[in-house]
Each structure stands twice: as C-alpha cells, then as structure tokens.
Coordinates of C-alpha atoms in Angstrom, one line a residue:
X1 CA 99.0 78.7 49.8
X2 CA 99.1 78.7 53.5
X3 CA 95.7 80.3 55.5
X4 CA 97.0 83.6 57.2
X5 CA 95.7 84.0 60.6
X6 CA 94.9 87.3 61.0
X7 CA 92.4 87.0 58.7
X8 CA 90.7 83.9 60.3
X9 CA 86.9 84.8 61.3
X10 CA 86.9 85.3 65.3
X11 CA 84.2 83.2 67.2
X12 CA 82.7 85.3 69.9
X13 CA 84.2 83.6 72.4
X14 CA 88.1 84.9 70.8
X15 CA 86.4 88.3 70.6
X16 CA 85.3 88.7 73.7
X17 CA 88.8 87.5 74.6
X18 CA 90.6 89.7 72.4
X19 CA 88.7 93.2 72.8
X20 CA 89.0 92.4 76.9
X21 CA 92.8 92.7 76.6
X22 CA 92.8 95.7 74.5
X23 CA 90.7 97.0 77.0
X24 CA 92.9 96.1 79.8
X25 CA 96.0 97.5 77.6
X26 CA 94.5 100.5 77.2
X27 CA 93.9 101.2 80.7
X28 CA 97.3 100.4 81.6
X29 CA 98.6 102.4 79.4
X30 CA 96.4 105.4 80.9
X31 CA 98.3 104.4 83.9
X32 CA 101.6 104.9 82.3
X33 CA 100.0 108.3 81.0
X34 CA 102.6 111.1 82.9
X35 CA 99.4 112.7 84.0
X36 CA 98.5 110.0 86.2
X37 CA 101.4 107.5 87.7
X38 CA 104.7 109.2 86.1
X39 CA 104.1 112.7 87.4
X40 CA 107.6 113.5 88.0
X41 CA 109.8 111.0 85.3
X42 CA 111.4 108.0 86.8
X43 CA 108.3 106.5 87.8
X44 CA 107.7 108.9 90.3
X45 CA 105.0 111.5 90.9
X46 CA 107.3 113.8 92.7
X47 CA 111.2 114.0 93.9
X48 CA 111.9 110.7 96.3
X49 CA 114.1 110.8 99.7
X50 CA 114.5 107.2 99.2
X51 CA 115.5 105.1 96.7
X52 CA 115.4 101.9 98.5
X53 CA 113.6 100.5 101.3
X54 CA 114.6 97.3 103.6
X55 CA 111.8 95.9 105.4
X56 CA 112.8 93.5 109.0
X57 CA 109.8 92.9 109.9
X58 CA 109.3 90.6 112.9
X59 CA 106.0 87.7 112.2
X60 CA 104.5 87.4 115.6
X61 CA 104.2 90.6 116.9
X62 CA 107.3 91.6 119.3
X63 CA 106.2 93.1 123.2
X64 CA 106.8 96.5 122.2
X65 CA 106.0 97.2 126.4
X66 CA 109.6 95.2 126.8
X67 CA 111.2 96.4 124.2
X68 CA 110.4 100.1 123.7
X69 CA 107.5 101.9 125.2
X70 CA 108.7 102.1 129.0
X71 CA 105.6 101.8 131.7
X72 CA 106.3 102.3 135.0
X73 CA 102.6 102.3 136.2
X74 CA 103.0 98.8 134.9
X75 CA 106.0 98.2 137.3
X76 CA 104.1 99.6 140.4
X77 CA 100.9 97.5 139.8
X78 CA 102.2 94.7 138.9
X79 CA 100.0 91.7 139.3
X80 CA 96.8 93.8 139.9
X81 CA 94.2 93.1 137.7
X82 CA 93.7 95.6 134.6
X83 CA 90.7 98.4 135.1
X84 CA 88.3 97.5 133.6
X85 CA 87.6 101.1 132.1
X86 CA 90.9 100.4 130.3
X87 CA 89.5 97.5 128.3
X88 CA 88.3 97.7 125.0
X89 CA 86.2 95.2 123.3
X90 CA 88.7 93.8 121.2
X91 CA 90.1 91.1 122.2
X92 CA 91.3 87.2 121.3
X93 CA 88.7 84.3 123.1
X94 CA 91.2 83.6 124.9
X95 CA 91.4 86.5 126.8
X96 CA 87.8 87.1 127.0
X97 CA 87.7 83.6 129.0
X98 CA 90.4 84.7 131.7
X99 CA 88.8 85.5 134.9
X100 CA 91.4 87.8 135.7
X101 CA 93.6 89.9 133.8
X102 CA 96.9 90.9 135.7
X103 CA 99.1 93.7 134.7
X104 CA 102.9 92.8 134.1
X105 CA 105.5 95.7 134.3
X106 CA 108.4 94.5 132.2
X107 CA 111.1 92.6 133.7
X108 CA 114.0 94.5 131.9
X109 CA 115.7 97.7 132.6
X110 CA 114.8 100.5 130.5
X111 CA 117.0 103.6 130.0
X112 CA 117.3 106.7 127.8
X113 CA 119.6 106.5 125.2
X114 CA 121.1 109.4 122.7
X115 CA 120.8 112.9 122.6
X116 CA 117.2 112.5 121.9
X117 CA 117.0 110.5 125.3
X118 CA 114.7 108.0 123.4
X119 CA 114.0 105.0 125.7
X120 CA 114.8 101.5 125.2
X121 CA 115.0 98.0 126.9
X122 CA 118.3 96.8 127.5
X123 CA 116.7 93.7 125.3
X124 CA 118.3 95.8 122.7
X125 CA 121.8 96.8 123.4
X126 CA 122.9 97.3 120.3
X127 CA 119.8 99.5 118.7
X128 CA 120.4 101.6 121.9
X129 CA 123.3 102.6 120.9
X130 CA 121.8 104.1 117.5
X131 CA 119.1 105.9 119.3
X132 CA 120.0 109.1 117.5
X133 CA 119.4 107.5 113.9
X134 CA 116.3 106.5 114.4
X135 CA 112.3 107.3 114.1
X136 CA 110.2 105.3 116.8
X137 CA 106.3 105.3 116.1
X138 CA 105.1 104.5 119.5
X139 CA 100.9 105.1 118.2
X140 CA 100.9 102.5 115.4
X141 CA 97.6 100.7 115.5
X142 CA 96.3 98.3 113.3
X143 CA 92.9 97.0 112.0
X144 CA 92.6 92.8 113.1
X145 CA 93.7 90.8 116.0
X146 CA 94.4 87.6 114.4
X147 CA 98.2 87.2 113.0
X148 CA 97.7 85.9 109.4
X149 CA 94.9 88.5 108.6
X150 CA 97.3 91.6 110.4
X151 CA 99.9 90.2 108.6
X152 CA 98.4 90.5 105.3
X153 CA 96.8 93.6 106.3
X154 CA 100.6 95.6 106.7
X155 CA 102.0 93.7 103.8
X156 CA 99.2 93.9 101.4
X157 CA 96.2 97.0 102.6
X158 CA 93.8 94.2 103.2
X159 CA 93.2 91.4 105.8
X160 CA 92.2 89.5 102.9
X161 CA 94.6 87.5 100.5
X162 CA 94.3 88.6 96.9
X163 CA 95.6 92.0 97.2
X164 CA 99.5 92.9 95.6
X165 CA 102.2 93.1 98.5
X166 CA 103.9 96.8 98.8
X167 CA 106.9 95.7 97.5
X168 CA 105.0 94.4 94.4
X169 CA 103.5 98.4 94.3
X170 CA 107.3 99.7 94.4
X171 CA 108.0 97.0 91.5
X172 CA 105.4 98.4 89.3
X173 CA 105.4 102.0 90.2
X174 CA 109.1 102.5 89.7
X175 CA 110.8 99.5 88.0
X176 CA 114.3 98.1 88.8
X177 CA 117.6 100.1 88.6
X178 CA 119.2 96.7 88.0
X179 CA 118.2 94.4 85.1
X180 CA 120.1 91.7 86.2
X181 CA 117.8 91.5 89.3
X182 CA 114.2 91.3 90.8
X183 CA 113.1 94.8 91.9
X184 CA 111.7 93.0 95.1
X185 CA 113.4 90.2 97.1
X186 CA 112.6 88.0 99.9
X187 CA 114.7 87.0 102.9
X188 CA 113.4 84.7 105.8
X189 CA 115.2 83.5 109.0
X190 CA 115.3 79.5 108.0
X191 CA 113.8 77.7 110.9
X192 CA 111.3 79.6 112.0
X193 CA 107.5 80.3 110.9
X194 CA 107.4 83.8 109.5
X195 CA 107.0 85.5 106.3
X196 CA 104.1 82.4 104.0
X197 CA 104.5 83.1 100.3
X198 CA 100.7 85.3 100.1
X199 CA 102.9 88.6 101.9
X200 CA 105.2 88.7 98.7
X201 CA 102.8 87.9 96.1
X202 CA 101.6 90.0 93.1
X203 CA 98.5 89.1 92.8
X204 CA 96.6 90.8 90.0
X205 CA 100.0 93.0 89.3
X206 CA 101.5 91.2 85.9
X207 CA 103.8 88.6 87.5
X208 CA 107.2 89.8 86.9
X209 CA 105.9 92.2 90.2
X210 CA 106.0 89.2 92.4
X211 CA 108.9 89.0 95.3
X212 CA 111.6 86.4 94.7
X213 CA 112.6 84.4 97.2
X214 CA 116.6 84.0 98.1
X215 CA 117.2 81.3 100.1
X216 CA 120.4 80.3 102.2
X217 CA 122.6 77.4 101.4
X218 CA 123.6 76.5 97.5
X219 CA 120.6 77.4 95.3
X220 CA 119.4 80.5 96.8
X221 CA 116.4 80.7 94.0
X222 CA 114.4 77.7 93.0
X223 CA 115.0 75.9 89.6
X224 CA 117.2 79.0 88.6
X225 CA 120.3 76.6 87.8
X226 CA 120.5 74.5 84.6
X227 CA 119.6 71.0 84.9
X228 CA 122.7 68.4 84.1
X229 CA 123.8 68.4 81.2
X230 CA 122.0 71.5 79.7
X231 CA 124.6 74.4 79.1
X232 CA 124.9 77.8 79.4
X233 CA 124.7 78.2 75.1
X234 CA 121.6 75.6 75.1
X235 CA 119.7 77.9 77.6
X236 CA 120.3 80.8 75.6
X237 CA 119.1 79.2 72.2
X238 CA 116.2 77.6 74.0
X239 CA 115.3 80.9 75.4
X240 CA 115.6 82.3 72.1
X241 CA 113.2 80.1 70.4
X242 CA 110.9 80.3 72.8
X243 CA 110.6 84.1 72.8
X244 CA 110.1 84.4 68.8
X245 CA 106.8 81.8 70.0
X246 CA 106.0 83.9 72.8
X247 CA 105.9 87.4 70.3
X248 CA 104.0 85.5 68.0
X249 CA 101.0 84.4 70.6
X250 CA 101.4 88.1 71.7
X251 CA 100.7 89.8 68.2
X252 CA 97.8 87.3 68.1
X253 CA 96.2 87.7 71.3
X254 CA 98.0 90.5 72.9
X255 CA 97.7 89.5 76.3
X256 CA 100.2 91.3 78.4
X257 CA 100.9 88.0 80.8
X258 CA 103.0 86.9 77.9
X259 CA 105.0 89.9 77.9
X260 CA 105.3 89.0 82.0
X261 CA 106.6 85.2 80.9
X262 CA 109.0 86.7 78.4
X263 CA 110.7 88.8 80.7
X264 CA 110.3 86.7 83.7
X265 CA 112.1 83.8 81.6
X266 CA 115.0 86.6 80.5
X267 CA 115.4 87.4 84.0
X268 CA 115.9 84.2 85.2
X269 CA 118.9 83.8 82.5
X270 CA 120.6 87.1 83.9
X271 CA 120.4 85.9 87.3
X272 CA 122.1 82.7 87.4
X273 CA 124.9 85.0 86.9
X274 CA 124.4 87.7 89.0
X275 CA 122.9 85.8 92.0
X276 CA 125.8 84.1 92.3
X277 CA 128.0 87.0 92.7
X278 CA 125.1 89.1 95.4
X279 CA 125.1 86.0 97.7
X280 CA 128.6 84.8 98.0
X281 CA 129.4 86.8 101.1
X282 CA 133.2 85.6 101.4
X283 CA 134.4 88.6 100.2
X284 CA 133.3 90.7 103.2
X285 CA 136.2 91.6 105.5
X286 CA 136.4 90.2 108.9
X287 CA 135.7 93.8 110.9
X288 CA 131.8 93.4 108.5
X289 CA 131.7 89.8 110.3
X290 CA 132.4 91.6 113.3
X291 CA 129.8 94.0 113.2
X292 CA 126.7 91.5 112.2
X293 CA 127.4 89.1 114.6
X294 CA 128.9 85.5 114.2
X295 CA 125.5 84.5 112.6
X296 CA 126.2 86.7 109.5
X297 CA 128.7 83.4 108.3
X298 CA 125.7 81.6 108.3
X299 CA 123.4 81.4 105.3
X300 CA 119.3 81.8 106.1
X301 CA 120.3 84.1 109.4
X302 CA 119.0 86.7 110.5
X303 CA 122.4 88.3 110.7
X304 CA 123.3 87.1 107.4
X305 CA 119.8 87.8 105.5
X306 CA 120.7 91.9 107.0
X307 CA 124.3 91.5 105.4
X308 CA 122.6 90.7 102.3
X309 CA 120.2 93.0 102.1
X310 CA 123.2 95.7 102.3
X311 CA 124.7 94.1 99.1
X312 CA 121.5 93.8 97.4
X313 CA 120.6 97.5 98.5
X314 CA 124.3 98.2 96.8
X315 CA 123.2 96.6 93.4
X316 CA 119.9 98.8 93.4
X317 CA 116.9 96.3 94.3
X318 CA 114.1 98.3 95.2
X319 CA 112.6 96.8 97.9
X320 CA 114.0 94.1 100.5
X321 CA 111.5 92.3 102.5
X322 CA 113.7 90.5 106.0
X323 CA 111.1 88.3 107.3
X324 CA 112.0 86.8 111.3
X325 CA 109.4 84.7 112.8
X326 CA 109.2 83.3 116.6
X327 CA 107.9 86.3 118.3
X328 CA 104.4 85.5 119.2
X329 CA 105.1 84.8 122.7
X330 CA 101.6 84.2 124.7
X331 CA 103.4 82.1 126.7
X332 CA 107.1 82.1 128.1
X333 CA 108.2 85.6 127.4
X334 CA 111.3 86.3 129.4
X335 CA 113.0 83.5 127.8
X336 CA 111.7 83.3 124.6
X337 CA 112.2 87.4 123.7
X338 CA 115.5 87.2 124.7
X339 CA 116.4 85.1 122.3
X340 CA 114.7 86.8 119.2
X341 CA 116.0 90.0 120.6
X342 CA 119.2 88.4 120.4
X343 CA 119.1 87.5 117.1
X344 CA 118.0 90.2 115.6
X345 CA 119.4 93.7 117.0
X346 CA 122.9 93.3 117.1
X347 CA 122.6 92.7 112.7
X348 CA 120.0 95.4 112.7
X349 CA 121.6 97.9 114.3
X350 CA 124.9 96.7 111.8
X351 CA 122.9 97.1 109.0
X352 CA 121.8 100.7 109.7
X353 CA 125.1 102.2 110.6
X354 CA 126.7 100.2 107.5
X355 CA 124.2 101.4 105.2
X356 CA 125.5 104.9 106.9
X357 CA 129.0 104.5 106.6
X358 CA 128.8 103.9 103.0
X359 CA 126.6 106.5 102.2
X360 CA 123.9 104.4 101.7
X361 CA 121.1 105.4 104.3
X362 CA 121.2 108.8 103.0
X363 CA 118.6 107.4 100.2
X364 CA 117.4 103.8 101.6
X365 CA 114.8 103.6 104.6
X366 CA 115.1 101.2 107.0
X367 CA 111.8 99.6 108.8
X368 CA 111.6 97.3 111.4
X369 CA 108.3 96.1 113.3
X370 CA 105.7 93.8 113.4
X371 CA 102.1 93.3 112.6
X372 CA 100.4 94.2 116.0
X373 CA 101.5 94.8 119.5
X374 CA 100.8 92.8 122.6
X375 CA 98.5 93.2 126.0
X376 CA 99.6 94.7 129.2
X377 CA 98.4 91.8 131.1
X378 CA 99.6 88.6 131.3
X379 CA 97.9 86.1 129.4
X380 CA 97.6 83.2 131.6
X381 CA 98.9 82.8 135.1
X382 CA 101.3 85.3 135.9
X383 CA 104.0 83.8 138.4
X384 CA 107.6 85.3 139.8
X385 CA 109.8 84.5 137.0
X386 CA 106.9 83.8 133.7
X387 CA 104.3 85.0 131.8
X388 CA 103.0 85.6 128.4
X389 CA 101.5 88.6 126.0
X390 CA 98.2 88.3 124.4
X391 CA 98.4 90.0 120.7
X392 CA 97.0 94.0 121.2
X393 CA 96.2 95.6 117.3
X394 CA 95.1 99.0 119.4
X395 CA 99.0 99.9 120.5
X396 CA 102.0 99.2 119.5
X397 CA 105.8 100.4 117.9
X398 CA 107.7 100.5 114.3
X399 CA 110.8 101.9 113.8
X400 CA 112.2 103.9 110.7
X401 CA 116.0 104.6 109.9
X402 CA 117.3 106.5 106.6
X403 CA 116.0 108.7 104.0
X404 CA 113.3 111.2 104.2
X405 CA 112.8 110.6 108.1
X406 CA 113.6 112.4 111.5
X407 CA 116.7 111.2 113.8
X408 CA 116.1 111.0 117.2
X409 CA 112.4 110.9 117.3
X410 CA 110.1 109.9 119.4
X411 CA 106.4 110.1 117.7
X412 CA 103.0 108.9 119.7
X413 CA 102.0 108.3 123.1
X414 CA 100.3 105.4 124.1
X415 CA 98.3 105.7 127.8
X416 CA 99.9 104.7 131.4
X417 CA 98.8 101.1 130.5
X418 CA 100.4 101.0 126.7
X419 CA 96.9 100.1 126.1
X420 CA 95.1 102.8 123.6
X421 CA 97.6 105.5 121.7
X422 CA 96.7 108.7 123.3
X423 CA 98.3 111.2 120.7
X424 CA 99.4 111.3 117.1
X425 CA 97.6 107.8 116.1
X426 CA 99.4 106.4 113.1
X427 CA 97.6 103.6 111.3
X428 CA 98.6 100.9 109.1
X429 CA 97.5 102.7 106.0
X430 CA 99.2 105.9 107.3
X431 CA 102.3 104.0 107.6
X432 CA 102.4 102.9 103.9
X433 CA 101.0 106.5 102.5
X434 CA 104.3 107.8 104.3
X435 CA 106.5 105.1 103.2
X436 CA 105.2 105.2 99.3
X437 CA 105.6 109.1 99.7
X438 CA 108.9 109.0 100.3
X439 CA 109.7 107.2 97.3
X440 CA 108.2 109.5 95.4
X441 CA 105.1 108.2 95.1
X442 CA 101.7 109.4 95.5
X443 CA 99.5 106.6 97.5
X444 CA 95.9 107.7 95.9
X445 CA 97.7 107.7 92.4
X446 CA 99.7 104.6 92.1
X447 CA 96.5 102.4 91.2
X448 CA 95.3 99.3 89.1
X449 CA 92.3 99.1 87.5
X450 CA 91.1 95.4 87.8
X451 CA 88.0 93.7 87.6
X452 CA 86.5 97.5 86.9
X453 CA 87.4 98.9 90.0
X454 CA 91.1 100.9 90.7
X455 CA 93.0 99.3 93.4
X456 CA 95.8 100.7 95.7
X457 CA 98.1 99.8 98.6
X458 CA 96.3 102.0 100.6
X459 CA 92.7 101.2 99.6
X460 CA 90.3 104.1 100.7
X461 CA 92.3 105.5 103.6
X462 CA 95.8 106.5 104.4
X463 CA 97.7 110.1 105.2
X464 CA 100.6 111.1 104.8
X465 CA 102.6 111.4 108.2
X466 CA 104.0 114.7 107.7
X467 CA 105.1 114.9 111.1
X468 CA 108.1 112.8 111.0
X469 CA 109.5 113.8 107.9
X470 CA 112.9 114.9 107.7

C-alpha cells in the first residue's frame, strides 16, 4: 500500500516552510477582510470616479518652463546669471561646477487658451486646444534629482527598486474587469530609452500583479504564441495537466505563488486570443487615423501606443502605463523638444477628446508628465539659437484629464524664476494618494504585509489633493 503524504513526519526545515505560508495566507486574507481593503465591495474602500487610469508619462523629464508654466521674468533677463538667493542646494555636479548660471526665457510663444485662459506653449498646439478638459499641477515637486531613482520614486513610492509599481497596487486592490486580459499593461515608444522593466514590476505583490508588456510589430507579448507544431488542443491539455500538478503542490505546501503560476499560465491561454483582436488596429476608420496623427499606422508609436490604450481602456484594463522616452534634454533643447513635443501632443490630445466622445473619460483619468522638472538656467553655454535644461525635482508640471478631476484648472504657483513652488505644493506621494482616491481607494489602507512590516504606494506620507477634485 502506497505511503500517503500527508501523513509523512515534517523535518523542521518543511515546518518552518509550511507554518510561514499559513502565516502569510492568513494575513492576506485579513487584507481581503471588508474591514480593511474591501470597504465599499468591488475592491474598493469607497465609491470610485474612475474606473481606469492611462498613464503617458514622459522618461527624461520634459521643460515644463517651455511647455507650460510661462515666465516672463525669464524673457527679460535673459542671459543674466541666476540670484543666487534663488538657489537651493540641490543640484546635479554638473551644475554645481558651472561658473555661471544664466537664466533662459523660453524661446516659444506662450498664450492663454480656453475659457479657463490656462497658458500653454505653442510646442503644444494640439493640447491647447483642450485647455478646458484639463487639470495642470504647476507645484509638483519631487524627492531625488537623479532620473532612474525619480523615476522609480513616481512609479513605485520609493527611489529604491524593490517596491510594487502603482499599476501593480490597482491590480491587486481591484482586480481586472476583463479575464481575458492583464489588469495592467505596458506601452513604450520603440526607439527610444524610457520606461526599464523595474517601473512595471510587482515586486513582492504575487506575480500575476506584474505589468505586461505589449509590444509593436507581430508578437506584441513575448512567448505568448505556440511554438510550431504545438496546437491550440495540445496547449489546452498541457495546461490541463499541469494544473491538476500545480493543485497538488498547493494542497501540500500551500504556497500562494502557485496559485500566481496557475493563473498566470491560464491567462496566457486566454490571451493569444484576445490580444490578437485589442492590437489589430485595421479596423479603426480613417477620420480615428486622422485624429492621432499618421504615426497611429505605425506599431510601437507614440501615436499608435495612445490609440491602443483607447481600445484597451474599451475592454476594461485597469491601468495603462504609455511610457515616451528622449526628453532629457541638458543639451540641444530647441531642437530636440520640438520633436518630442511633436510626437506626442497631437495623439494625446486625440486620445483625451476620443475617450470623451465615447463616453469614456467620464470614468478613466488621464495623466501625463514626467519624473522631475528642469532648471531655469541653461546648463552649459547659452548662445543665440541653443541651450540645455539641467533636471530641477523642486518645480515642475503634470497634467490630469477625466474622472473625478476639475476642467480648466490651473493648480500651484511656482516663483518668477519657475524655480521653488510658491503655493499649493503637491508632492509625489500627494499625487498618488489623489490618484488611488479616485479609484476608490484608500492610500493608508491598501497595504501588504511583507517581511513583517505593511507596505503601501504611498509609504509614510501622501494627502489627498482635495483641491482639484471635481
């Protein structure tokens, strides 16, 4: 007669093992409790104005001084070297090396658009025209001055990798309203640096949390299609097997990673079908062409990544994460922030006012921004026709559009320079308490207890912006 298991005499080490789960089950499971995380049924600890939220955000830090928040002090002293009452103490070795630190008044024209009379470069002719839809935060400030740790700090809570990104939060506060795909998905311009793989990650979150990459051209997700020869009926028996071993391991050790596998694997199955269908974009009539831009024909575009996100935003994914690298411009600004500009706001203000037309940004929110700001002064010689931005964490501008949020708005003040935010500071953590609270969720409830301590997007800090709300 065969040995049963169950009954086999642990060694401490299979113990320790075992009763470490439980341990970790049971405190997940006091997550799930409704008097903690599920406050309000659906996930959420209280009604949502969003459903959705699509994230552009622009790697590199774009000049919000020639794109938004209009200086003319700049203008007038142009080229005169920056008070040195103004300067803080943060700032890059590079800039602590200059001998002299010229201001530079933007080069575009800046005007006031809307009924809100919210100014704008004419960088961004077709956002201007959208004025009236939108929130700008003109006081975000941020915590480091270096672009990988900034990045991970607005993506993840902390400048240090580790941490789960805040679309893996969304994924694991409220779940997907579409079996068939990932709760959180990943866009990136192909071509240019923006967007590495620790921003999306789930870190301690069980995996299935973990944002999926699409890319452009014929296999938008990795190793999703069958190899040759393996069918469609072969997959689904192989899957099948595999899961009756996988629920067997699980009784036995009851780790909840398996449970992640299994439906990670089962995912995978339902989206060589429906991935398919999301992507291929032929479908779209030619006036929806019209209105990205020619780019939106072209798979891993900017234009075309914002035409996606509309149809994934259709089929319920949670949380879209645009990524659009190439704005770090410390050298060579006037021709290198046209062309990002270009690429970027005619599809951004497209996706906006589709999302609008089909009802659609009634319950998504819109972001678009970057992880810091940049300097007032050129960095490096400053000559007729050139110069460059150092990165500035103290100052700088993100824009909302959609649910929960005022139209028209201007929020913030920076000073004469665009150097320190003189009223209504709004920091990173601020940001994401607002964002979370609009999708129903509490910021200093949605937590995860690991390695004995509860964790949150937030971390310590964070308030609500109640100001903006709609």
């Amino acid at each position: 007669m065969g040995h049963n298991h169950i009954h086999t005499p642990l060694t401490r080490r299979e113990f320790l093992t075992k009763t470490s789960l439980g341990i970790g089950a049971v405190s997940l499971a006091s997550l799930l409790n409704p008097s903690s995380l599920f406050a309000a049924g659906n996930g959420t600890h209280f009604v949502p104005k969003a459903k959705r939220i699509i994230y552009l955000y622009m790697a590199g830090a774009p000049s919000q001084l020639d794109l938004f928040d209009y200086k003319p002090q700049l203008i007038k002293r142009n080229g005169q070297d920056l008070p040195s009452s103004v300067l803080g103490d943060r700032v890059t070795g590079t800039v602590s090396a200059q001998n002299s630190l010229p201001m530079v008044g933007s080069p575009y024209n800046f005007k006031q658009h809307g009924g809100s009379g919210m100014w704008m470069s004419d960088l961004m002719p077709h956002m201007s025209k959208i004025t009236d839809e939108l929130c700008k935060i003109q006081s975000m400030h941020t915590a480091s001055v270096q672009h990988e740790p900034a990045q991970m700090f607005t993506n993840t809570g902390s400048e240090l990798p580790g941490r789960p990104s805040f679309g893996s939060w969304i994924s694991y506060g409220l779940g997907s309203d579409n079996e068939n795909l990932p709760a959180f998905i990943v866009l990136k311009t192909e071509g240019l640096e923006g967007g590495f793989a620790g921003l999306y990650s789930s870190a301690f979150l069980p995996a299935e949390h973990q944002g999926v990459r699409f890319r452009g051209g014929k296999d938008p997700v990795l190793f999703l299609t069958n190899p040759p020869g393996v069918s469609e009926s072969a997959r689904r028996e192989q899957l099948d097997y595999l899961k009756k071993m996988q629920e067997g391991a699980f009784d036995f050790w009851e780790d909840p990673t398996i449970k992640a596998k299994m439906a990670q694997y089962e995912m995978a199955f339902r989206m060589q079908t429906s991935v398919p269908e999301v992507v291929d974009t032929k479908g779209e009539p030619d006036y929806i062409y019209k209105q990205y831009g020619e780019d939106s024909k072209k798979p891993g575009t900017f234009a075309s990544n914002c035409l996606l996100a509309r149809r994934l935003a259709e089929r319920g994914v949670k949380f879209i994460q645009v990524y659009h690298g190439g704005w770090d411009h410390h050298s060579d600004l006037p021709r290198n922030i046209g062309d990002r500009a270009k690429e970027t706001d005619q599809a951004s203000a497209a996706l906006i006012m589709d999302l609008k037309q089909r009802g659609l940004l009634e319950d998504t929110l819109v972001v678009w921004g970057g992880e810091f700001g940049r300097t007032c002064f050129s960095q490096g010689q400053l000559t007729k026709d050139n110069f460059g931005r150092d990165h500035h964490p103290d100052a700088y501008t993100m824009l909302l559009a959609g649910a929960g949020v005022k139209k028209g708005m201007t929020y913030g003040r920076t000073d004469d320079f665009g150097y320190h935010v003189v009223e209504n500071p709004v920091y990173v953590h601020d940001l994401n308490a607002t964002l979370l609270h609009l999708m129903g969720l509490d910021h200093e409830r949605l937590t995860y207890k690991f390695q004995g301590r509860r964790f949150r997007l937030t971390d310590v800090e964070g308030h609500v912006v109640k100001d903006i709300l709609s």
